[in-house]
Every structure is written in structure tokens, then in C-alpha cells.
Amino acid sequence: MIAGPEDIAEAVDRLKRGQLVAFPTETVYGLGADALNAQAVRRVFEVKGRPANNPLIVHVSDPDMARPLVVNWPRQAEDLARAFWPGPLSILLPKAARVPSEVTAGGPEVALRCPDHPTALALIEAFGGPLVGPSANLSGHVSPTTASHVRESFSAEDVFVLDGGACTRGIESTVVALGGTPRVLRPGIISAGQIGEVLGCDVAPYAPVAPDGEAFARAPGQQTTHYAPRCPAWIVTPETIEPAARELSPAVLLAILDTRERPGVKVIRLPGEDLTYAAGLYRALREADAMSPRAILIEAPPGDTDIWRAIWDRLTRAARRFGG
Ligand code: TXA
Ligand code: MG
């Protein structure tokens, strides 16, 4: 599904006036504003309730739009853009002076990404410049993967929403810092290994806190309470699922393998395959939340691929382990 030309025209008009437009991407919906308009960028922080120290990703329609936003567009960036753009990879580089410091929360580097969604690309092209795009949720809450998720959080006056259907990837982009040993600051569908293959060097995989404590400082959005539903959420294992169900009912269980009905427990099924699980996770969390249970129980995913690890990263921010 893609937004129609009238909607794109209306969106561009609003962006030119410094207003906010939510747009679909392949990962989650973004809350768009003119990345070169400091006042519009400040409005994004205000409307999201986002802490001023958490920088925004800048969305471009191609590498040509990215180059003037950075001091220098290195070979590594070119290679990654060729391999993964449009796609779920945000590349961190020293910013050019024209990028307002609000965008980077005062920091020296800007994260750049070219989203793989026809509506996002059409919007950025029609606007003719880069757009900031944090996930279009209130700060700290679950990211939106449909247009109606966005409409639940923001008024129509504050945010014009382009509907591009459900996001196909479902978790946010991988963020990678270049220079020295490149390092993944936020895990996503694209892994450190895949990035390393393209660059022909080692890439440090995501570590919640680097040995030198630096990762936390470089990706300030990676605080622990994040992607959280309103109801308390618990990760359960085959050992803890029964006691959790007894103790915390009425509950909603996001189940992969153990889909048994239990008294006081509603079940939402999620697929056992990593990519499709990722695509459905936030929708399921929001559905569970909307049922206002006493608790949301999340069956611990069974797999150990890079994508499952990126999913675990989101789960451990949204939920605590029951009984442990
Ligand atoms: O998939 C995505 O990246 C989505 C879609 C809409 O493109 N956007 C997104 O944005 O997830 P947001 O703001 O929800 O998350 C951005 C993450 C945060 O953890 C932030 O701290 C980090 O990227 N980040 C952004 N700019 C940064 C910078 N200059 N330095 C370090 N970390 C940065
Ligand atoms: Mg976010």
C-alpha cells in the first residue's frame, strides 16, 4: 500500500511550513519534519515528549542527499549505502554545519538512513530534502507499525499521517558507527556480520554497555526502559509460564509454541520464525496492551540468530523476566 499523490502533496506542504508528518518505512512509522529547520525539529521533541539528549535519525532518498549532510562521505559509507540502501541501516558520521545541533542532540555525529518504502521515498523526493524521523510514538512507548498506531498517539492537528500499510520489518534499523572498528550501536535486521562482510573488516556487534561504557553515551536512545507497553510485561519460559499465568491473571500471553488456553489468560500467537516474529511483535504488544490485562506475558523466543538477538534487545527493554 502506498499513499496517494494528493496526500503526498499535502504532506510536503505541511513539512514546508515546519509541521510534522508521520510516514511509513519498512521498519516502523517515523515522525517526520524538515531536518534542516531547527524549529520544526524542536517541535518533534516536544510532540513526542522526547528527552533533548536523544538524537534523531535523518532520512534521505539516496546517497546524493546524504553527502552534503556530513563533513566527508567516506568509502565505507558509500559501500554500505550501495549494499543496504534503501534499507534498515542507519550510518553515523560527523555532521556538516548545516545540520542543526537539535537533530544530533548537540553531538558531533548524525545518523543517516534511506528507508525502503515507496511512500517514504516519494515523500522525501517530493519534499526535496532530508527529514528527521524518530519512531512515531510517544517517547518510551511501543513503536508504531501501522498508520492507526500513529493516530492513537497524536492529534490530527499535530501530526498528518501518511498511510502506507503495515511495516514489513517491524523493528527499528540497525545503527552503525564508522571509524576505527565500526560498531553496532543498536541491533536490527542487518547484523554486524553482514556489515563486516561488505566493509571487509571486523565490526563490533551490539553490546548493551561497552567495556569502556562508551556505547551507552554514543546511542543515548538505548536506555533500558524503552519500547514499553503500558501494562507490566514479563518474559516467561517453559518453567515460569504456569506460575506467571496463575499469579498474574487476567493476562495476555504472546505465544510462539505454548499456545494452550489457560483460565484468565488470553493468547495472541506470534510466528516462530525470526523475521515474521519481528514484523508482528509491536502490533501484538499494542493489541495486548489495549486489552488492559493485569500483565502481558511474553514467551521467550526459542532461537539464537542475529535477528532473534535484535528482537531480544527490544523484549528486554519492554519486559522483565518473570521470577528472575
Ligand atoms: O528504523 C528506524 O530507525 C526508525 C524509522 C522511523 O526510520 N527510526 C527510529 O528512530 O527508530 P528513533 O529516534 O526511535 O531511534 C533512533 C536511535 C536512538 O537510539 C538514537 O539514540 C540513535 O538512533 N541515534 C540517532 N542519532 C544518533 C546520533 N547522532 N548518535 C548516536 N545515536 C544516534
Ligand atoms: Mg524510537
Short mmCIF file of C-alpha atoms and ligand atoms in Angstrom, two decimals:
data_model
loop_
_atom_site.label_atom_id
_atom_site.label_comp_id
_atom_site.label_asym_id
_atom_site.label_seq_id
_atom_site.Cartn_x
_atom_site.Cartn_y
_atom_site.Cartn_z
CA MET A 1 0.00 0.00 0.00
CA ILE A 2 1.28 3.47 -0.82
CA ALA A 3 -0.06 6.93 -0.05
CA GLY A 4 -1.69 8.78 -3.00
CA PRO A 5 -0.28 11.88 -4.73
CA GLU A 6 -2.78 14.26 -3.05
CA ASP A 7 -1.68 13.05 0.37
CA ILE A 8 1.99 13.39 -0.54
CA ALA A 9 1.32 16.95 -1.80
CA GLU A 10 -0.47 17.85 1.43
CA ALA A 11 2.38 16.31 3.45
CA VAL A 12 5.01 18.30 1.56
CA ASP A 13 3.03 21.47 2.06
CA ARG A 14 2.92 20.88 5.80
CA LEU A 15 6.61 19.99 6.02
CA LYS A 16 7.47 23.24 4.21
CA ARG A 17 5.51 25.09 6.88
CA GLY A 18 7.56 23.39 9.62
CA GLN A 19 4.81 20.96 10.60
CA LEU A 20 5.04 17.24 11.34
CA VAL A 21 4.14 14.37 9.01
CA ALA A 22 4.23 10.71 10.03
CA PHE A 23 5.39 8.42 7.25
CA PRO A 24 5.67 4.65 6.81
CA THR A 25 9.03 2.94 6.48
CA GLU A 26 9.91 -0.74 6.22
CA THR A 27 10.82 -0.79 9.95
CA VAL A 28 8.33 1.39 11.85
CA TYR A 29 6.46 4.65 11.17
CA GLY A 30 8.59 7.78 11.50
CA LEU A 31 7.60 11.20 12.83
CA GLY A 32 8.89 13.39 10.01
CA ALA A 33 9.97 17.01 9.99
CA ASP A 34 12.31 19.16 7.89
CA ALA A 35 15.74 18.10 9.17
CA LEU A 36 17.26 21.48 8.28
CA ASN A 37 14.63 23.52 10.12
CA ALA A 38 15.67 23.72 13.80
CA GLN A 39 12.26 24.92 14.90
CA ALA A 40 10.49 22.01 13.18
CA VAL A 41 12.98 19.61 14.77
CA ARG A 42 12.30 21.08 18.23
CA ARG A 43 8.60 20.50 17.62
CA VAL A 44 9.32 16.76 17.11
CA PHE A 45 10.93 16.55 20.56
CA GLU A 46 8.02 18.47 22.07
CA VAL A 47 5.23 16.40 20.49
CA LYS A 48 6.94 13.07 21.29
CA GLY A 49 7.93 14.11 24.80
CA ARG A 50 11.45 13.06 23.84
CA PRO A 51 14.41 13.94 26.06
CA ALA A 52 16.53 16.62 24.35
CA ASN A 53 19.66 14.45 24.71
CA ASN A 54 18.36 11.73 22.38
CA PRO A 55 19.38 12.46 18.76
CA LEU A 56 17.21 11.88 15.67
CA ILE A 57 17.93 9.82 12.57
CA VAL A 58 17.93 11.79 9.30
CA HIS A 59 16.15 10.14 6.37
CA VAL A 60 17.33 10.67 2.80
CA SER A 61 16.09 9.37 -0.54
CA ASP A 62 19.59 8.44 -1.80
CA PRO A 63 23.32 8.85 -1.04
CA ASP A 64 23.41 12.12 -3.02
CA MET A 65 21.11 13.67 -0.43
CA ALA A 66 23.28 12.27 2.39
CA ARG A 67 26.65 13.67 1.22
CA PRO A 68 26.01 17.38 1.94
CA LEU A 69 24.88 16.49 5.47
CA VAL A 70 28.28 15.17 6.54
CA VAL A 71 31.82 16.54 6.68
CA ASN A 72 33.03 13.74 4.47
CA TRP A 73 31.29 10.77 2.85
CA PRO A 74 33.86 8.00 3.26
CA ARG A 75 34.33 4.91 1.14
CA GLN A 76 32.87 2.78 3.96
CA ALA A 77 29.63 4.78 3.87
CA GLU A 78 29.44 4.50 0.10
CA ASP A 79 29.94 0.74 0.28
CA LEU A 80 27.30 0.31 2.98
CA ALA A 81 24.82 2.53 1.13
CA ARG A 82 25.33 0.53 -2.04
CA ALA A 83 24.85 -2.75 -0.21
CA PHE A 84 21.97 -1.89 2.11
CA TRP A 85 20.15 1.28 0.97
CA PRO A 86 17.30 1.67 0.68
CA GLY A 87 17.05 -0.45 3.82
CA PRO A 88 17.15 -0.71 7.61
CA LEU A 89 20.68 0.59 8.25
CA SER A 90 21.47 3.97 9.87
CA ILE A 91 25.04 5.17 9.37
CA LEU A 92 26.64 7.53 11.88
CA LEU A 93 29.07 10.15 10.50
CA PRO A 94 30.46 13.56 11.57
CA LYS A 95 27.79 16.11 10.69
CA ALA A 96 28.11 19.14 8.42
CA ALA A 97 27.47 22.58 9.95
CA ARG A 98 24.16 22.92 8.10
CA VAL A 99 22.61 20.10 10.17
CA PRO A 100 21.04 21.83 13.19
CA SER A 101 22.53 20.76 16.51
CA GLU A 102 18.99 19.92 17.72
CA VAL A 103 18.99 16.96 15.31
CA THR A 104 22.07 15.39 16.91
CA ALA A 105 21.22 16.49 20.47
CA GLY A 106 24.31 18.66 20.40
CA GLY A 107 26.58 15.80 19.33
CA PRO A 108 29.14 15.87 16.53
CA GLU A 109 27.69 12.95 14.51
CA VAL A 110 24.50 12.47 12.54
CA ALA A 111 22.75 9.15 11.81
CA LEU A 112 21.66 8.78 8.18
CA ARG A 113 19.29 6.29 6.67
CA CYS A 114 17.47 5.72 3.39
CA PRO A 115 14.20 3.91 4.16
CA ASP A 116 12.94 1.12 1.93
CA HIS A 117 9.33 2.17 1.48
CA PRO A 118 7.84 3.72 -1.66
CA THR A 119 5.80 6.26 0.34
CA ALA A 120 8.79 7.39 2.40
CA LEU A 121 10.94 7.74 -0.70
CA ALA A 122 8.19 9.57 -2.62
CA LEU A 123 7.73 11.95 0.31
CA ILE A 124 11.44 12.76 0.73
CA GLU A 125 11.87 13.20 -3.02
CA ALA A 126 8.81 15.44 -3.34
CA PHE A 127 9.93 17.48 -0.34
CA GLY A 128 13.37 17.70 -1.89
CA GLY A 129 15.38 17.42 1.31
CA PRO A 130 16.16 15.29 4.34
CA LEU A 131 13.62 14.52 7.07
CA VAL A 132 14.22 13.64 10.70
CA GLY A 133 12.25 10.55 11.63
CA PRO A 134 12.16 9.15 15.12
CA SER A 135 9.66 6.35 15.61
CA ALA A 136 6.20 7.96 15.65
CA ASN A 137 5.28 7.01 19.23
CA LEU A 138 5.28 8.94 22.49
CA SER A 139 8.74 8.71 23.99
CA GLY A 140 9.39 5.40 25.76
CA HIS A 141 6.36 3.62 24.31
CA VAL A 142 6.00 0.88 21.71
CA SER A 143 6.93 1.89 18.15
CA PRO A 144 4.07 2.08 15.60
CA THR A 145 3.85 -0.33 12.68
CA THR A 146 0.54 0.93 11.21
CA ALA A 147 -0.95 4.35 10.49
CA SER A 148 -3.65 3.78 13.12
CA HIS A 149 -0.99 3.15 15.76
CA VAL A 150 0.33 6.63 14.99
CA ARG A 151 -3.15 8.17 15.14
CA GLU A 152 -3.65 6.66 18.61
CA SER A 153 -0.72 8.74 19.93
CA PHE A 154 -1.05 12.12 18.20
CA SER A 155 -3.85 14.50 17.29
CA ALA A 156 -4.60 15.21 13.63
CA GLU A 157 -3.66 18.84 14.25
CA ASP A 158 -0.20 17.98 15.50
CA VAL A 159 0.61 15.21 13.02
CA PHE A 160 -0.56 14.50 9.46
CA VAL A 161 -0.31 10.75 8.86
CA LEU A 162 0.58 9.16 5.53
CA ASP A 163 -0.82 5.64 5.41
CA GLY A 164 1.47 3.14 3.72
CA GLY A 165 0.06 -0.02 5.26
CA ALA A 166 1.75 -2.24 7.81
CA CYS A 167 5.54 -2.09 8.14
CA THR A 168 7.16 -5.26 6.81
CA ARG A 169 10.28 -5.37 9.03
CA GLY A 170 8.73 -4.32 12.30
CA ILE A 171 11.80 -3.45 14.38
CA GLU A 172 13.93 -0.33 14.10
CA SER A 173 17.01 -0.01 11.88
CA THR A 174 20.49 -1.17 12.82
CA VAL A 175 22.60 1.83 13.85
CA VAL A 176 26.31 1.56 12.98
CA ALA A 177 29.15 3.93 13.88
CA LEU A 178 32.08 4.01 11.44
CA GLY A 179 35.73 4.91 12.01
CA GLY A 180 38.28 2.71 13.76
CA THR A 181 36.49 -0.56 14.36
CA PRO A 182 32.92 0.03 13.19
CA ARG A 183 30.44 -0.74 15.92
CA VAL A 184 26.73 -1.58 16.06
CA LEU A 185 25.04 0.80 18.49
CA ARG A 186 21.54 -0.60 18.02
CA PRO A 187 20.93 -4.14 16.72
CA GLY A 188 18.45 -4.69 13.91
CA ILE A 189 17.68 -6.91 10.95
CA ILE A 190 21.07 -6.13 9.36
CA SER A 191 23.77 -7.77 11.50
CA ALA A 192 27.33 -6.78 12.41
CA GLY A 193 28.46 -9.80 10.40
CA GLN A 194 26.70 -8.61 7.24
CA ILE A 195 28.16 -5.12 7.68
CA GLY A 196 31.63 -6.59 8.23
CA GLU A 197 31.33 -8.65 5.07
CA VAL A 198 30.68 -5.54 3.00
CA LEU A 199 33.43 -3.49 4.68
CA GLY A 200 35.95 -6.32 4.73
CA CYS A 201 36.79 -5.70 8.39
CA ASP A 202 35.68 -6.62 11.88
CA VAL A 203 32.55 -4.91 13.13
CA ALA A 204 31.83 -4.93 16.86
CA PRO A 205 28.38 -6.40 17.45
CA TYR A 206 25.97 -4.59 19.72
CA ALA A 207 26.90 -4.74 23.39
CA PRO A 208 24.41 -3.26 25.87
CA VAL A 209 27.25 -1.43 27.60
CA ALA A 210 30.69 -1.44 26.02
CA PRO A 211 33.61 -2.35 28.31
CA ASP A 212 34.58 1.33 28.26
CA GLY A 213 30.98 2.39 28.85
CA GLU A 214 31.03 4.29 25.57
CA ALA A 215 28.18 2.61 23.68
CA PHE A 216 25.62 3.98 26.06
CA ALA A 217 26.88 7.51 25.58
CA ARG A 218 27.01 7.20 21.81
CA ALA A 219 23.48 5.88 21.38
CA PRO A 220 21.58 7.66 24.10
CA GLY A 221 18.25 6.23 22.91
CA GLN A 222 19.35 2.82 24.11
CA GLN A 223 18.18 3.39 27.68
CA THR A 224 16.71 0.32 29.29
CA THR A 225 13.08 1.42 29.67
CA HIS A 226 12.03 1.68 26.06
CA TYR A 227 9.53 0.15 23.65
CA ALA A 228 7.40 -0.43 26.74
CA PRO A 229 3.67 -1.18 26.80
CA ARG A 230 1.54 0.48 29.49
CA CYS A 231 0.77 -2.82 31.25
CA PRO A 232 3.62 -4.51 33.08
CA ALA A 233 5.18 -7.12 30.80
CA TRP A 234 7.05 -10.27 31.75
CA ILE A 235 9.18 -12.68 29.75
CA VAL A 236 8.23 -16.27 30.60
CA THR A 237 9.97 -19.59 29.94
CA PRO A 238 8.58 -23.15 29.93
CA GLU A 239 9.46 -23.24 33.66
CA THR A 240 7.85 -19.93 34.66
CA ILE A 241 4.84 -19.78 32.35
CA GLU A 242 2.48 -21.70 34.72
CA PRO A 243 3.26 -19.77 37.91
CA ALA A 244 3.17 -16.49 35.96
CA ALA A 245 -0.23 -17.35 34.46
CA ARG A 246 -1.63 -18.23 37.90
CA GLU A 247 -0.19 -15.24 39.70
CA LEU A 248 -0.78 -12.54 37.10
CA SER A 249 -4.17 -13.34 35.54
CA PRO A 250 -6.08 -11.80 33.90
CA ALA A 251 -3.15 -11.77 31.48
CA VAL A 252 -2.43 -11.77 27.77
CA LEU A 253 0.20 -14.23 26.57
CA LEU A 254 2.22 -13.54 23.41
CA ALA A 255 2.85 -17.14 22.50
CA ILE A 256 5.06 -18.84 19.96
CA LEU A 257 4.99 -22.54 20.84
CA ASP A 258 2.96 -22.80 24.03
CA THR A 259 -0.40 -21.56 22.75
CA ARG A 260 -2.52 -23.53 25.27
CA GLU A 261 -5.59 -21.77 26.66
CA ARG A 262 -5.39 -21.27 30.43
CA PRO A 263 -8.00 -19.78 32.77
CA GLY A 264 -7.71 -15.99 32.79
CA VAL A 265 -5.11 -15.96 30.02
CA LYS A 266 -5.84 -14.74 26.50
CA VAL A 267 -3.42 -15.85 23.82
CA ILE A 268 -2.02 -13.83 20.93
CA ARG A 269 0.00 -16.04 18.61
CA LEU A 270 3.31 -14.96 17.12
CA PRO A 271 5.26 -16.85 14.47
CA GLY A 272 8.30 -18.96 15.35
CA GLU A 273 10.37 -17.57 12.50
CA ASP A 274 12.56 -14.57 13.40
CA LEU A 275 11.71 -12.21 10.51
CA THR A 276 7.96 -12.70 10.75
CA TYR A 277 8.07 -12.51 14.56
CA ALA A 278 9.87 -9.16 14.28
CA ALA A 279 7.26 -7.92 11.80
CA GLY A 280 4.40 -8.75 14.17
CA LEU A 281 5.85 -8.01 17.62
CA TYR A 282 4.88 -4.36 18.14
CA ARG A 283 1.36 -4.86 16.80
CA ALA A 284 0.93 -7.78 19.21
CA LEU A 285 2.26 -5.74 22.15
CA ARG A 286 -0.16 -2.94 21.33
CA GLU A 287 -3.09 -5.36 20.96
CA ALA A 288 -2.24 -6.94 24.30
CA ASP A 289 -1.94 -3.53 25.94
CA ALA A 290 -5.34 -2.48 24.56
CA MET A 291 -6.98 -5.41 26.39
CA SER A 292 -5.80 -3.82 29.67
CA PRO A 293 -4.78 -7.07 31.33
CA ARG A 294 -3.04 -7.19 34.68
CA ALA A 295 0.08 -8.32 32.86
CA ILE A 296 1.42 -9.15 29.42
CA LEU A 297 3.35 -12.42 29.34
CA ILE A 298 5.83 -12.91 26.51
CA GLU A 299 7.04 -16.40 25.75
CA ALA A 300 10.84 -16.31 25.47
CA PRO A 301 11.80 -16.74 21.81
CA PRO A 302 13.39 -20.08 21.05
CA GLY A 303 16.03 -19.07 18.50
CA ASP A 304 19.51 -17.60 18.63
CA THR A 305 20.04 -15.92 15.23
CA ASP A 306 21.26 -12.32 14.90
CA ILE A 307 17.65 -11.32 14.25
CA TRP A 308 16.44 -13.12 17.38
CA ARG A 309 19.14 -11.24 19.30
CA ALA A 310 17.84 -7.92 17.93
CA ILE A 311 14.33 -8.99 18.98
CA TRP A 312 15.62 -9.93 22.47
CA ASP A 313 17.08 -6.44 22.74
CA ARG A 314 13.57 -4.98 22.28
CA LEU A 315 11.92 -7.55 24.55
CA THR A 316 14.30 -6.96 27.43
CA ARG A 317 13.51 -3.23 27.23
CA ALA A 318 9.76 -3.84 27.13
CA ALA A 319 9.60 -6.59 29.77
CA ARG A 320 11.33 -8.13 32.78
CA ARG A 321 11.96 -11.83 33.27
CA PHE A 322 9.34 -13.41 35.47
CA GLY A 323 10.85 -14.98 38.54
CA GLY A 324 14.40 -13.97 37.77
O1 TXA B 1 14.08 2.21 11.82
C1 TXA B 1 14.32 3.32 12.30
O2 TXA B 1 15.47 3.72 12.52
C2 TXA B 1 13.12 4.22 12.64
C3 TXA B 1 12.44 4.61 11.33
C4 TXA B 1 11.33 5.61 11.50
O3 TXA B 1 13.40 5.07 10.41
N1 TXA B 1 13.53 5.36 13.40
C5 TXA B 1 13.92 5.25 14.70
O4 TXA B 1 14.25 6.44 15.31
O5 TXA B 1 13.94 4.18 15.29
P1 TXA B 1 14.32 6.60 16.88
O6 TXA B 1 14.52 8.04 17.09
O7 TXA B 1 13.14 5.98 17.51
O8 TXA B 1 15.63 5.85 17.29
C6 TXA B 1 16.88 6.39 16.88
C7 TXA B 1 18.01 5.71 17.59
C8 TXA B 1 18.10 6.14 19.04
O9 TXA B 1 18.52 5.05 19.82
C9 TXA B 1 19.14 7.24 18.98
O10 TXA B 1 19.79 7.44 20.21
C10 TXA B 1 20.09 6.71 17.90
O11 TXA B 1 19.23 6.09 16.97
N2 TXA B 1 20.76 7.84 17.25
C11 TXA B 1 20.23 8.73 16.38
N3 TXA B 1 21.12 9.66 16.04
C12 TXA B 1 22.24 9.38 16.72
C13 TXA B 1 23.49 10.02 16.83
N4 TXA B 1 23.77 11.13 16.17
N5 TXA B 1 24.41 9.45 17.65
C14 TXA B 1 24.11 8.34 18.33
N6 TXA B 1 22.94 7.70 18.29
C15 TXA B 1 22.01 8.21 17.49
MG MG B 2 12.04 5.10 18.95
#
